[in-house]
Coordinates of C-alpha atoms in Angstrom, one line a residue:
M1 CA -65.6 -3.2 -2.9
P2 CA -64.6 -6.1 -5.1
D3 CA -61.8 -8.4 -3.8
D4 CA -59.5 -7.5 -6.7
E5 CA -59.5 -3.8 -5.8
Q6 CA -58.8 -4.5 -2.2
T7 CA -55.9 -6.7 -3.1
Q8 CA -52.7 -4.7 -3.4
L9 CA -49.9 -6.0 -5.5
A10 CA -46.7 -6.5 -3.7
P11 CA -43.9 -4.4 -5.3
M12 CA -41.5 -6.5 -7.3
T13 CA -38.0 -6.4 -5.9
A14 CA -34.9 -8.1 -7.0
P15 CA -33.6 -10.7 -4.5
Y16 CA -30.7 -9.5 -2.4
V17 CA -27.4 -10.9 -3.5
P18 CA -24.5 -10.2 -1.1
P19 CA -21.3 -8.6 -2.3
Q20 CA -18.9 -11.1 -3.8
P21 CA -15.1 -11.2 -3.1
L22 CA -12.9 -10.8 -6.1
T23 CA -9.4 -9.8 -7.0
L24 CA -8.8 -7.4 -9.9
R25 CA -5.2 -7.0 -11.1
I26 CA -5.2 -3.4 -12.3
N27 CA -2.2 -1.7 -13.7
G28 CA 0.1 -4.3 -12.1
S29 CA -1.4 -4.2 -8.6
D30 CA -3.9 -6.6 -7.0
H31 CA -7.1 -5.1 -5.6
H32 CA -9.2 -7.2 -3.3
L33 CA -12.8 -6.1 -3.4
Q34 CA -16.3 -7.0 -2.2
V35 CA -18.8 -5.9 -4.9
E36 CA -22.3 -6.7 -5.8
P37 CA -22.4 -9.1 -8.8
R38 CA -24.3 -6.4 -10.8
V39 CA -21.5 -3.8 -10.6
S40 CA -20.0 -3.1 -13.9
L41 CA -16.2 -3.1 -14.3
L42 CA -16.5 0.6 -15.1
D43 CA -18.3 1.4 -11.9
A44 CA -15.8 -0.8 -9.9
L45 CA -12.9 1.2 -11.4
R46 CA -14.4 4.6 -10.9
E47 CA -16.6 4.3 -7.8
T48 CA -14.8 1.7 -5.8
L49 CA -11.1 2.1 -6.8
H50 CA -11.3 5.9 -7.7
L51 CA -9.5 5.3 -11.0
T52 CA -11.4 8.0 -12.8
G53 CA -9.3 8.1 -16.0
T54 CA -11.7 5.7 -17.5
K55 CA -14.8 7.7 -18.4
K56 CA -18.5 7.0 -18.3
G57 CA -19.9 8.3 -21.5
C58 CA -23.1 6.6 -22.8
D59 CA -23.0 3.6 -20.4
R60 CA -24.3 1.5 -23.3
G61 CA -21.2 0.5 -25.1
Q62 CA -21.7 2.9 -28.0
C63 CA -19.1 5.6 -27.4
G64 CA -15.9 3.8 -26.3
A65 CA -15.1 6.4 -23.5
C66 CA -14.8 3.5 -21.0
T67 CA -12.4 1.4 -23.1
V68 CA -9.8 -0.5 -21.0
L69 CA -7.6 -3.4 -21.8
V70 CA -8.3 -6.9 -20.2
D71 CA -5.5 -9.4 -20.9
G72 CA -4.4 -7.0 -23.7
Q73 CA -7.8 -7.0 -25.4
R74 CA -9.8 -3.8 -25.5
I75 CA -13.3 -3.9 -24.0
N76 CA -16.0 -1.5 -23.1
S77 CA -15.9 -1.6 -19.3
C78 CA -19.5 -0.4 -19.0
L79 CA -20.8 -3.6 -20.7
T80 CA -19.1 -6.2 -18.5
L81 CA -19.4 -7.1 -14.8
A82 CA -16.5 -6.7 -12.5
V83 CA -17.0 -10.2 -11.1
M84 CA -16.3 -11.6 -14.6
H85 CA -12.7 -10.4 -14.4
D86 CA -11.6 -11.9 -11.2
G87 CA -7.8 -12.5 -11.5
R88 CA -7.5 -11.0 -14.9
E89 CA -5.0 -8.3 -16.0
I90 CA -6.7 -5.0 -16.4
T91 CA -4.9 -1.9 -17.8
T92 CA -6.5 1.5 -17.6
V93 CA -5.1 4.7 -19.0
E94 CA -3.5 5.4 -15.6
G95 CA -1.4 2.2 -16.1
L96 CA 0.1 2.9 -19.5
G97 CA 2.9 5.3 -18.7
Q98 CA 6.0 4.1 -16.8
D99 CA 8.3 6.0 -14.3
G100 CA 6.4 9.3 -14.7
Q101 CA 6.8 9.1 -18.5
P102 CA 3.7 8.9 -20.8
H103 CA 3.2 5.9 -23.0
P104 CA 4.2 6.5 -26.6
V105 CA 0.5 6.6 -27.6
Q106 CA -0.2 9.2 -24.9
Q107 CA 2.8 11.3 -26.1
A108 CA 1.6 11.1 -29.7
F109 CA -1.9 12.3 -28.7
M110 CA -0.3 15.3 -27.0
D111 CA 2.2 15.9 -29.9
H112 CA -0.7 15.8 -32.5
D113 CA -3.2 17.7 -30.4
S114 CA -5.5 14.8 -30.7
F115 CA -8.1 15.9 -28.2
Q116 CA -10.2 19.0 -27.5
C117 CA -12.3 18.5 -24.4
G118 CA -10.3 15.3 -23.6
Y119 CA -13.3 13.3 -22.3
C120 CA -12.9 10.5 -24.9
T121 CA -9.1 10.5 -24.9
P122 CA -8.5 7.8 -22.3
G123 CA -10.7 5.4 -24.2
Q124 CA -9.1 6.5 -27.5
V125 CA -5.6 5.9 -26.0
C126 CA -6.4 2.4 -24.7
S127 CA -8.1 1.5 -27.9
T128 CA -5.0 2.7 -29.9
V129 CA -2.7 0.5 -27.7
A130 CA -4.8 -2.5 -28.6
L131 CA -5.0 -1.5 -32.3
L132 CA -1.2 -1.4 -32.5
R133 CA -1.0 -4.9 -30.9
E134 CA -3.6 -6.2 -33.3
I135 CA -1.6 -4.9 -36.3
A136 CA 1.6 -6.4 -34.9
E137 CA -0.1 -9.8 -34.5
G138 CA -1.4 -9.6 -38.1
Q139 CA -5.1 -9.6 -37.1
A140 CA -7.4 -8.7 -39.9
S141 CA -10.2 -6.1 -39.9
A142 CA -13.1 -5.3 -42.2
V143 CA -10.7 -3.1 -44.3
T144 CA -8.2 -5.9 -44.8
R145 CA -11.0 -8.3 -45.7
G146 CA -9.3 -11.3 -44.0
E147 CA -5.9 -10.6 -45.5
R148 CA -2.8 -9.9 -43.3
P149 CA -2.6 -6.1 -42.9
Q150 CA 0.1 -4.5 -45.1
G151 CA 0.9 -1.3 -43.3
L152 CA -1.5 1.0 -41.6
S153 CA -3.7 3.1 -43.9
D154 CA -5.9 5.9 -42.6
D155 CA -8.9 3.7 -43.6
E156 CA -7.5 0.8 -41.5
I157 CA -7.1 3.2 -38.5
R158 CA -10.6 4.5 -38.9
E159 CA -12.1 1.0 -39.1
R160 CA -10.2 -0.2 -36.1
M161 CA -11.1 2.9 -34.1
S162 CA -14.7 3.0 -35.1
G163 CA -15.9 2.0 -31.6
N164 CA -14.5 5.2 -30.1
L165 CA -16.4 8.4 -30.7
C166 CA -15.1 11.9 -30.3
R167 CA -17.8 14.5 -29.9
C168 CA -15.4 17.3 -30.6
G169 CA -14.4 15.9 -33.9
A170 CA -10.6 15.5 -33.4
Y171 CA -10.5 12.5 -35.7
Q172 CA -7.9 13.8 -38.2
N173 CA -5.5 14.5 -35.3
I174 CA -6.3 11.1 -33.7
V175 CA -5.5 9.3 -37.0
A176 CA -2.3 11.3 -37.3
A177 CA -1.2 10.4 -33.8
I178 CA -1.9 6.7 -34.4
R179 CA 0.0 6.8 -37.7
S180 CA 3.0 8.4 -36.1
V181 CA 3.2 5.8 -33.3
A182 CA 2.8 3.0 -35.8
A183 CA 5.6 4.5 -38.0
A184 CA 7.9 4.8 -35.0
Q185 CA 7.3 1.2 -34.0
G186 CA 8.1 0.2 -37.6

């Protein structure tokens, strides 16, 4: 038998990296964790901390079901590693309401029946909270074309929410809910 057939290739394995300590400040509380550096923020939230409001949809950053707020900015938690957020302020859908009362965005989604199956709703709600902050800060979008936004048109809402998909097609009700909260905030 030739030598190359007798030689077996050793399986390729990734080097072991021990769990790393980190502190995630989630919904106002510090959580001290030990996680592998490869663990996504989404998996740390769902699997380690059992905060299952944040959903795992595509796990590729395409659907927005995993949207959370980090230091007030919306991100897809499936695309970022937990260790990258050590000490940062993370808000999930569970942290939006206060004293047993839903957040105004959560209430508007209920009032406008802005969900069917509800799977995308936590990501939609978190994204809406960020959208309203962006508008209040005067951040431009592709619709405003670099100009300071003047009000909140349906096109502006659709553009800013384009990273959040709803497989059930509740978009008209989602837009209506966002419009109502924006109007209430003046």
